[in-house]
C-alpha positions as a LaTeX table, in Angstrom:
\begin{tabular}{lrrr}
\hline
Residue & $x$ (\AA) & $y$ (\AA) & $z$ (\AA) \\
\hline
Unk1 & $-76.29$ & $-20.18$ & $-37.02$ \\
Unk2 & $-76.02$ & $-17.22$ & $-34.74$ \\
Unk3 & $-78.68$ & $-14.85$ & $-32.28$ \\
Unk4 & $-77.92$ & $-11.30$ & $-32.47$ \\
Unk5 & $-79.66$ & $-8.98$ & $-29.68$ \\
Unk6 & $-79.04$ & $-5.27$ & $-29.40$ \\
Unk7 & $-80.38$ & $-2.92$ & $-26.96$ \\
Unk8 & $-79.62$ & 1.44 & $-26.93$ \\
Unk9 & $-80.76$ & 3.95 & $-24.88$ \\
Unk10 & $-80.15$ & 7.86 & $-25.07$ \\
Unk11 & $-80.52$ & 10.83 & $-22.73$ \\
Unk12 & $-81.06$ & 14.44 & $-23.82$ \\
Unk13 & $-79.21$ & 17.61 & $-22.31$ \\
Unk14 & $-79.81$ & 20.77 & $-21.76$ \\
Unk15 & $-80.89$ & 22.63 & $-24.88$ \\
Unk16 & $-80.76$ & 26.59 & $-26.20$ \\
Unk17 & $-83.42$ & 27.95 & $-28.33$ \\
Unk18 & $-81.17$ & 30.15 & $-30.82$ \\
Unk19 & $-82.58$ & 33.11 & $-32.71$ \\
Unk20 & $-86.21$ & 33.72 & $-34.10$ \\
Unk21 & $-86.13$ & 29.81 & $-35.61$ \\
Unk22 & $-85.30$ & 28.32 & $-32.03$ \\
Unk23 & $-82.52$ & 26.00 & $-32.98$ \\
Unk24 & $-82.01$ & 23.33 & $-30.11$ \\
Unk25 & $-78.55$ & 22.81 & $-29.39$ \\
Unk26 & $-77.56$ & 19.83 & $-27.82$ \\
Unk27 & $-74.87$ & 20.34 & $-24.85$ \\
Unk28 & $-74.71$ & 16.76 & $-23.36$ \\
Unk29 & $-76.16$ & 13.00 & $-24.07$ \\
Unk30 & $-75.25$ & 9.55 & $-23.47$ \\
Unk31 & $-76.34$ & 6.71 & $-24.90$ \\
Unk32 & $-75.45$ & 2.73 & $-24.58$ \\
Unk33 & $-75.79$ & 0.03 & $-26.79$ \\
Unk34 & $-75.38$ & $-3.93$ & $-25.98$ \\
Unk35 & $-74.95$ & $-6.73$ & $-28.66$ \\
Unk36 & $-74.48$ & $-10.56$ & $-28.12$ \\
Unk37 & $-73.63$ & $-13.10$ & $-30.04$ \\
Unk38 & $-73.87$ & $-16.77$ & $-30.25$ \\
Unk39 & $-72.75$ & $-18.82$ & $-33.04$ \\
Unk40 & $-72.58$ & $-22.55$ & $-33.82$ \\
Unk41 & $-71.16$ & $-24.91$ & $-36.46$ \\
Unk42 & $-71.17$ & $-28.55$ & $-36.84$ \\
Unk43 & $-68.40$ & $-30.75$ & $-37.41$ \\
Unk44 & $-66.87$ & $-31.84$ & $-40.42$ \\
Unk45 & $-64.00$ & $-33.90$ & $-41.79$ \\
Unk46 & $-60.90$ & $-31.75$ & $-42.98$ \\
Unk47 & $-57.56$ & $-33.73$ & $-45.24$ \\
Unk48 & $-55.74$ & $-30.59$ & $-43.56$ \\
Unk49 & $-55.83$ & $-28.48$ & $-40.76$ \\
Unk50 & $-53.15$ & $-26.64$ & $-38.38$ \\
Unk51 & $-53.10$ & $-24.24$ & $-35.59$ \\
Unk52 & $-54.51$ & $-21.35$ & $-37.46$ \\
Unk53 & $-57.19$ & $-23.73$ & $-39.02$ \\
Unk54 & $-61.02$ & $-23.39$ & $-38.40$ \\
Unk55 & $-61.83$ & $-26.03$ & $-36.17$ \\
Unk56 & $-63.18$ & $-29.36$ & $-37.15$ \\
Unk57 & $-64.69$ & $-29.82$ & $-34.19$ \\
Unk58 & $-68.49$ & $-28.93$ & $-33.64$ \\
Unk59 & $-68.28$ & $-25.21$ & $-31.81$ \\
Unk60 & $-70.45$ & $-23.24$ & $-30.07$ \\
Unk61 & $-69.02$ & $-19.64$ & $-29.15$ \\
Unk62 & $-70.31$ & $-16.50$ & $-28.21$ \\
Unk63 & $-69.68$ & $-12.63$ & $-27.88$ \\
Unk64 & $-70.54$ & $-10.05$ & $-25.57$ \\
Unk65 & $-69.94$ & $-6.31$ & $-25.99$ \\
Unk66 & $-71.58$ & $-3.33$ & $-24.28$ \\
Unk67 & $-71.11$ & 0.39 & $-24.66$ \\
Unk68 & $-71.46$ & 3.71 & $-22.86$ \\
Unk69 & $-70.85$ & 6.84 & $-24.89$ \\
Unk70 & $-70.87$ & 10.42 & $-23.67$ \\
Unk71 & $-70.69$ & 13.35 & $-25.82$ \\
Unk72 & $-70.13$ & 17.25 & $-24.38$ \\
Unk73 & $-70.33$ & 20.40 & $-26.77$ \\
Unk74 & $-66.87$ & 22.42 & $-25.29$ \\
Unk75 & $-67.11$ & 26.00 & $-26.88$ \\
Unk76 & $-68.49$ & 26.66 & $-30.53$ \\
Unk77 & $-68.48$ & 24.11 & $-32.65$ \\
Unk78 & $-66.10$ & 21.64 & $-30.36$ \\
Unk79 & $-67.69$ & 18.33 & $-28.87$ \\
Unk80 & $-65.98$ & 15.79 & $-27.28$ \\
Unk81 & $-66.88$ & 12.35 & $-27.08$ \\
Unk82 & $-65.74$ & 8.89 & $-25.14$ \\
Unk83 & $-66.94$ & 5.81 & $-25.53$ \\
Unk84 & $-66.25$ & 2.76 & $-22.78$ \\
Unk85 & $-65.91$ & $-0.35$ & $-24.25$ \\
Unk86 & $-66.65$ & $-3.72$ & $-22.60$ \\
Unk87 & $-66.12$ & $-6.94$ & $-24.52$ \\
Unk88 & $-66.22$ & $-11.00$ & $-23.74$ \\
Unk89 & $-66.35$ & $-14.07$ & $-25.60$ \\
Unk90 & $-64.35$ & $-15.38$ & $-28.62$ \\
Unk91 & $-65.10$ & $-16.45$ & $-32.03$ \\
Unk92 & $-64.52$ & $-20.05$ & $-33.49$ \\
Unk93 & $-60.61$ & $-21.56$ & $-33.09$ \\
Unk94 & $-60.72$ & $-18.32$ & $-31.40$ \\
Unk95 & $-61.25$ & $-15.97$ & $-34.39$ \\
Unk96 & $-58.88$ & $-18.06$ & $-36.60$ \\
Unk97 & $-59.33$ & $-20.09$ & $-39.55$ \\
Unk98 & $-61.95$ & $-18.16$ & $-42.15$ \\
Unk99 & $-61.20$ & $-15.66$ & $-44.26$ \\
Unk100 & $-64.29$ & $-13.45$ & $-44.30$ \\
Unk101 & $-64.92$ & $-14.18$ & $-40.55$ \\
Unk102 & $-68.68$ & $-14.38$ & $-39.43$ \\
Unk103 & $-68.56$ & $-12.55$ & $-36.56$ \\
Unk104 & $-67.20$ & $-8.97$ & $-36.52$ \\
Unk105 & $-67.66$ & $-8.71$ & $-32.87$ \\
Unk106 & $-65.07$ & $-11.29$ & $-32.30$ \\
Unk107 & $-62.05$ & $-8.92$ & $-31.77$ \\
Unk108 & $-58.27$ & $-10.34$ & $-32.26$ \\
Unk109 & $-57.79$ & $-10.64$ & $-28.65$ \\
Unk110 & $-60.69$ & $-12.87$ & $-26.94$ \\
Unk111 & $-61.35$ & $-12.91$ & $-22.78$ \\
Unk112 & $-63.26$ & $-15.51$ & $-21.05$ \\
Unk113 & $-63.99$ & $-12.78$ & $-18.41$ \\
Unk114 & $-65.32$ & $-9.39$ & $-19.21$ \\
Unk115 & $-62.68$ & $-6.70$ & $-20.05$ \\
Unk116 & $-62.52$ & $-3.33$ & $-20.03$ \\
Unk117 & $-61.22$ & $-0.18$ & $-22.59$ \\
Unk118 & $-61.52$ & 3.39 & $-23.79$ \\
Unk119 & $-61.94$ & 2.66 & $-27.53$ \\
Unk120 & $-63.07$ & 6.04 & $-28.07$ \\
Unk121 & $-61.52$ & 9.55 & $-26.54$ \\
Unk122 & $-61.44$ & 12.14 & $-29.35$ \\
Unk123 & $-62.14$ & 15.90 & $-29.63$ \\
Unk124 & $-63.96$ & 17.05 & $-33.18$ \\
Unk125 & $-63.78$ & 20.21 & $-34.17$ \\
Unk126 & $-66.31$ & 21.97 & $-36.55$ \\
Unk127 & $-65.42$ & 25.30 & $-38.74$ \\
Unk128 & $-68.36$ & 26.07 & $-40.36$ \\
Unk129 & $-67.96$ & 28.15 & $-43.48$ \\
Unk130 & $-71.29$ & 29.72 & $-44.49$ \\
Unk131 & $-74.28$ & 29.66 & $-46.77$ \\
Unk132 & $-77.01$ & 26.60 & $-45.81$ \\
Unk133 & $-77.65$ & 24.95 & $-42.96$ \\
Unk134 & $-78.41$ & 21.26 & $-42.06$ \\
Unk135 & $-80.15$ & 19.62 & $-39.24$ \\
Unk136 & $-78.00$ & 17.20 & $-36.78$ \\
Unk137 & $-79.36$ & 14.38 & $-34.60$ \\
Unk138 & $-79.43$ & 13.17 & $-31.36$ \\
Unk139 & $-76.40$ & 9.99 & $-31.74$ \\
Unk140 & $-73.75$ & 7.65 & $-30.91$ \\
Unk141 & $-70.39$ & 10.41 & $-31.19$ \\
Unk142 & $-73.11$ & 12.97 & $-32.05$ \\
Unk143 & $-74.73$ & 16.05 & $-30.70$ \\
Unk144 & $-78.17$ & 17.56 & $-32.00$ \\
Unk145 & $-78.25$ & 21.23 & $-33.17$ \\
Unk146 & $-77.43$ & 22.39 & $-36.72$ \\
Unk147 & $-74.13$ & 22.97 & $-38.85$ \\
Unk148 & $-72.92$ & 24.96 & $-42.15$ \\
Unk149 & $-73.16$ & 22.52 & $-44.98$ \\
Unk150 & $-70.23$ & 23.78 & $-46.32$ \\
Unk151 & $-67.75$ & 23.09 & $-42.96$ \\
Unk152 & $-64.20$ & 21.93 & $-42.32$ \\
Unk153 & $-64.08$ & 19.52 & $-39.79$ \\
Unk154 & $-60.81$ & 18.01 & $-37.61$ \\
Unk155 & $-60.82$ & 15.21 & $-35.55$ \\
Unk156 & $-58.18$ & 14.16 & $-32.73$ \\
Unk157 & $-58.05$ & 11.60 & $-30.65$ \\
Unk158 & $-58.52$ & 7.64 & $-30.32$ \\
Unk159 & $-61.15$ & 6.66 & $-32.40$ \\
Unk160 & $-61.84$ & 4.36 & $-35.75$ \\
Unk161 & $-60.45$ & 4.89 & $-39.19$ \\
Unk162 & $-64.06$ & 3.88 & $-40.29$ \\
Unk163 & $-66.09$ & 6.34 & $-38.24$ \\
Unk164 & $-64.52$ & 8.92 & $-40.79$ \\
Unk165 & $-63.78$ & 6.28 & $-44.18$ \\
Unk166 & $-65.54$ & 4.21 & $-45.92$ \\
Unk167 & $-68.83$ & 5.34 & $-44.20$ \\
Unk168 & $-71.02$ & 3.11 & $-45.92$ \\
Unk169 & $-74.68$ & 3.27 & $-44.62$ \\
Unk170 & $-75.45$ & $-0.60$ & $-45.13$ \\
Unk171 & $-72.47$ & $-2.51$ & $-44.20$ \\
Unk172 & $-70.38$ & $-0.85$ & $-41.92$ \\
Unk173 & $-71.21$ & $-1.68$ & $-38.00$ \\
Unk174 & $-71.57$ & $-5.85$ & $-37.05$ \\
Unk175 & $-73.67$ & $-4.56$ & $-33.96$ \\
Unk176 & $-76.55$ & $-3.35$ & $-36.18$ \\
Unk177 & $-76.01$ & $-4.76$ & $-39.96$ \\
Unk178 & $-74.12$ & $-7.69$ & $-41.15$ \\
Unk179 & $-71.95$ & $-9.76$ & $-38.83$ \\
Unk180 & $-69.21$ & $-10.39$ & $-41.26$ \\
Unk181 & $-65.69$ & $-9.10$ & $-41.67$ \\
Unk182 & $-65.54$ & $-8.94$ & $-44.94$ \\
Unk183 & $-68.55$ & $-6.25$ & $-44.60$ \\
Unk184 & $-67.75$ & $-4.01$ & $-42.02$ \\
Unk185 & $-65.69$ & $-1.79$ & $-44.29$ \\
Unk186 & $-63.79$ & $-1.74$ & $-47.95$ \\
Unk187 & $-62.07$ & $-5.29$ & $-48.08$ \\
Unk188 & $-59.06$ & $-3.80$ & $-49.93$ \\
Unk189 & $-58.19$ & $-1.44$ & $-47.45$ \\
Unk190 & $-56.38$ & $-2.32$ & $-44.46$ \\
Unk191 & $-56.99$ & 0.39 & $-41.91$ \\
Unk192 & $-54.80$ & 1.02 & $-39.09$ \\
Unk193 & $-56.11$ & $-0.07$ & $-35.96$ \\
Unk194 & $-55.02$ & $-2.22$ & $-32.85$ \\
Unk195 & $-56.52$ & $-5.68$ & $-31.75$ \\
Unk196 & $-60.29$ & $-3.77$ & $-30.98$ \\
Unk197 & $-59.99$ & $-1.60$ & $-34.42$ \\
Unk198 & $-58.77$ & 1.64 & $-32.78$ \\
Unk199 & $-56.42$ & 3.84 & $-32.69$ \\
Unk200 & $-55.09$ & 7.43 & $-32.16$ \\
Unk201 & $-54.68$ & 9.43 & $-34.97$ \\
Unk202 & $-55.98$ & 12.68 & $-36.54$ \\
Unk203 & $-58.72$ & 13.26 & $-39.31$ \\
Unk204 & $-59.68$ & 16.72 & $-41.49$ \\
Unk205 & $-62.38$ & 16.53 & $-43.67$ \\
Unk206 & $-63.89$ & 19.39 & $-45.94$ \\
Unk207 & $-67.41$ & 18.97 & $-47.09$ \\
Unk208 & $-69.32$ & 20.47 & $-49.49$ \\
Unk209 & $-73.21$ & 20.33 & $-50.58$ \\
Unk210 & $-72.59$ & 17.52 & $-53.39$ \\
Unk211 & $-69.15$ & 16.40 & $-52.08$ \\
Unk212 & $-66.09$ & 15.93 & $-49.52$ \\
Unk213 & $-62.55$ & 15.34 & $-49.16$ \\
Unk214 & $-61.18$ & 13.57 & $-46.20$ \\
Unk215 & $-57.31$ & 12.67 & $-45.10$ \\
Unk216 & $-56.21$ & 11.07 & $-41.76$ \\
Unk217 & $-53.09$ & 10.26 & $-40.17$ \\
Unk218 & $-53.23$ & 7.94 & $-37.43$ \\
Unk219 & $-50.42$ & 5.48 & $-35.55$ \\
Unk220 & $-49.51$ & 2.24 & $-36.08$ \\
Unk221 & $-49.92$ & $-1.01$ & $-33.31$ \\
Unk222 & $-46.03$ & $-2.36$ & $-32.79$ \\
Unk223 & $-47.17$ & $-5.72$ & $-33.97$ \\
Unk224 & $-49.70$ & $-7.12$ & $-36.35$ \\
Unk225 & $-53.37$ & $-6.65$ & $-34.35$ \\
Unk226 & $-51.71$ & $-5.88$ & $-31.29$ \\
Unk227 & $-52.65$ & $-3.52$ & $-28.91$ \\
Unk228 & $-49.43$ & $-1.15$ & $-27.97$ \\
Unk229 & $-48.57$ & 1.32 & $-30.04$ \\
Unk230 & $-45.82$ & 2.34 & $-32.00$ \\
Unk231 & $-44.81$ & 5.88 & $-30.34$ \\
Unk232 & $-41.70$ & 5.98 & $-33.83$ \\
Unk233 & $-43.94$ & 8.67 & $-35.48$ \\
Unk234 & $-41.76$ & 8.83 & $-38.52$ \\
Unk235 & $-41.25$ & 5.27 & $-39.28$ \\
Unk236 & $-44.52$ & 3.67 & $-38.26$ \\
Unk237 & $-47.91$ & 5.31 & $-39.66$ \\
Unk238 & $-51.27$ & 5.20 & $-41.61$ \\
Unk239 & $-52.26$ & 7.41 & $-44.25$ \\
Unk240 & $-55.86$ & 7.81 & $-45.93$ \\
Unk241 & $-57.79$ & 9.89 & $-48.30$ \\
Unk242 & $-60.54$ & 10.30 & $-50.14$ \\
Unk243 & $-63.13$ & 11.85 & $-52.41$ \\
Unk244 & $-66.56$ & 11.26 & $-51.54$ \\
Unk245 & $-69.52$ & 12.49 & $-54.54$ \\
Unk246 & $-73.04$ & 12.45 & $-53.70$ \\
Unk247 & $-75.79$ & 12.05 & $-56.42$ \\
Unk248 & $-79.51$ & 11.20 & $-57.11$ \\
Unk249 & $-80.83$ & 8.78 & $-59.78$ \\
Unk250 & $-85.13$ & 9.73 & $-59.91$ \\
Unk251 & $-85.14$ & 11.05 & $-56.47$ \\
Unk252 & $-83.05$ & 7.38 & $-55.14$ \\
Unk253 & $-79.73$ & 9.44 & $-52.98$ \\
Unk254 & $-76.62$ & 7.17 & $-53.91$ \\
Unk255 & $-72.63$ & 8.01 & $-53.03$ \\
Unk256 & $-69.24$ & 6.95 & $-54.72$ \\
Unk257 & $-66.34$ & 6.98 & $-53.04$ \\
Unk258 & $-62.35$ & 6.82 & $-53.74$ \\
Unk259 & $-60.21$ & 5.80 & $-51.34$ \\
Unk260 & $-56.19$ & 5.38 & $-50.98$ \\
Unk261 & $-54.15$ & 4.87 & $-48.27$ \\
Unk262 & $-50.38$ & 4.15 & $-47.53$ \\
Unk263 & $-49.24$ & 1.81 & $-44.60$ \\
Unk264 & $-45.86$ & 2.05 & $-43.15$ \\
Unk265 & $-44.82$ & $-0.57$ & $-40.07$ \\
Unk266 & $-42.59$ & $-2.88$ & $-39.37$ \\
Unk267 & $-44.94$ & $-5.61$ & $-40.50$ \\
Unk268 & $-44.06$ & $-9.35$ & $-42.31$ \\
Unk269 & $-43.02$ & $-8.61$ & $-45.88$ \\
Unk270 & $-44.67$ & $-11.00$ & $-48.72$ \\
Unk271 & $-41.04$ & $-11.84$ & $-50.44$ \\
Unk272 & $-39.67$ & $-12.98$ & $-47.00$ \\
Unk273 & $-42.50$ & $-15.47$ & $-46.51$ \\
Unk274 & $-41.57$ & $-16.24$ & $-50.57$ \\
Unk275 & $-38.21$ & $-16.62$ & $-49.57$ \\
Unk276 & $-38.16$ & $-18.53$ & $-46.83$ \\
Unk277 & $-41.96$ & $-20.20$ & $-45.92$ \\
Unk278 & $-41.11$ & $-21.35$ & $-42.23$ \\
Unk279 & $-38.84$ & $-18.75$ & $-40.69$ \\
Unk280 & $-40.97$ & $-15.80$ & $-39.30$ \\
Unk281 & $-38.85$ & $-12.54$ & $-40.72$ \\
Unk282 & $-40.17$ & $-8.99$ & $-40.69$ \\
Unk283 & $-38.65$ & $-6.45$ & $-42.67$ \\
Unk284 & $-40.36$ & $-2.98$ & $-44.01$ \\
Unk285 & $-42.90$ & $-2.54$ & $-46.12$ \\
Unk286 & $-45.05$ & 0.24 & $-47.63$ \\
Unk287 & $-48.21$ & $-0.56$ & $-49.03$ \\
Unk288 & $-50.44$ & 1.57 & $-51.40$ \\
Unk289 & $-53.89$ & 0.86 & $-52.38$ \\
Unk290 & $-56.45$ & 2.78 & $-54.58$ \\
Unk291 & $-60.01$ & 1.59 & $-53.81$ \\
Unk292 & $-63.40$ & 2.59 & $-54.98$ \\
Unk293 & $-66.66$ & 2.16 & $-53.55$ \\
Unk294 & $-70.27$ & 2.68 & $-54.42$ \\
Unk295 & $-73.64$ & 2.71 & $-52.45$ \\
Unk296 & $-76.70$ & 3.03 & $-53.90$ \\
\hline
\end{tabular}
């Protein structure tokens, strides 16, 4: 059982009429957003349970997070955005113990008192290449005015891997759509990102009218879900690409996406675990994945 409340708000800047078809381009906005959750689950009787186990123990947890986001156009083309994160609460055995976990605002590292962070700081960079335009709206990390169709665009700075990736339109925020874990982005791919889900890295995408490429480097946390990074460029990173193709089936729009990415961290290796179950050993490892994804 859980209550889910979210609240937003937005402010317009200053705007330029542009040409004989008075474009409005945005040079400022803000907007917040709040969500809380509570959750509760009865007891039950468990033959097994451990540290890392969901509680058998009737729970009642909750989650607080609240956002401010400003955005500023820089020179043409160049907006920069940050995004002040607060966050409280904890999920149940303090987000341990389910797989698919039900609440996707219950980040690794819970606080009974309200903390503070920059999830966001990141500069994005738009080269627009010609031929039609497209409208852009007033939102979270974006600001209103139009853009080429056809554009390169770079991105630097702390940010998510999933602002970029795996942008489904259905299951891909826990503040607005579904709560769970398992549906806030591709389940196969494990994207870099610290104990909140950000990180620093860099992103350059090239889009097209019916389709886009996209590849991102970004750093690695120095342990599992933790949140300081690894500055040992060379030996600790995330890699991700992929082809995006837009299509329409009797006017309904629909995507399908590849993704692959390559992780490389000093992270627990799968045959040391094999090898010896209750000794914690961490070796190298380097992971590839190919994923697909559809939306409809």
């Amino acid at each position: 059982m859980a209550l889910q409340t979210s609240q937003s708000a937005q402010a317009n800047g200053a705007s330029l009429d542009v040409g004989a078809d008075a474009i409005q381009e945005q040079f400022w906005n803000w907007h917040a957003q709040n969500t809380d959750i509570v959750q509760y689950h009865p007891g039950f009787s468990a033959r097994y349970s451990g540290p890392n186990s969901l509680s058998s123990a009737n729970e009642v947890k909750e989650t607080v997070s609240f956002d401010l986001l400003l955005g500023m156009r820089l020179w043409r083309g160049a907006e920069f955005h940050v995004d002040g994160l607060m966050w409280q609460g904890f999920g149940f055995a303090d987000t341990r113990g389910v797989d698919g976990f039900p609440n996707g605002e219950a980040f690794r590292l819970g606080t009974k008192v309200p903390n503070v962070n920059f999830s966001r700081v990141f500069v994005r960079q738009t080269i627009g290449l010609g031929g039609e335009q497209e409208t852009v709206e007033d939102e979270q990390l974006q600001l209103a005015g139009k853009r080429d169709v056809s554009r390169i665009t770079l991105t630097l700075g702390r940010m998510s891997a999933k602002d970029i990736f795996d942008n489904n339109a259905y299951a891909n925020d826990s503040r607005t759509q579904f709560m769970n874990w398992a549906l806030m982005a591709n389940e196969a791919w494990d994207y870099p990102g610290d104990s909140l889900g950000y990180i620093t890295g860099f992103a350059a995408e090239l889009n097209q009218p019916k389709w886009a490429f996209r590849y991102g480097i970004f750093q690695m946390p120095k342990v599992s879900n933790g949140t300081a990074l690894d500055f040992h460029l060379l030996e600790a990173w995330g890699m991700v690409t992929e082809f995006e193709r837009r299509y329409r089936l009797e006017d309904r729009p629909g995507t399908v996406r590849l993704l692959a990415f390559v992780n490389e961290a000093h992270m627990g290796s799968y045959q040391a675990a094999l090898d010896s179950p209750p000794a914690r050993q961490t070796s190298q490892r380097r992971g590839l994945t190919v994923t697909s994804t559809a939306l409809a």
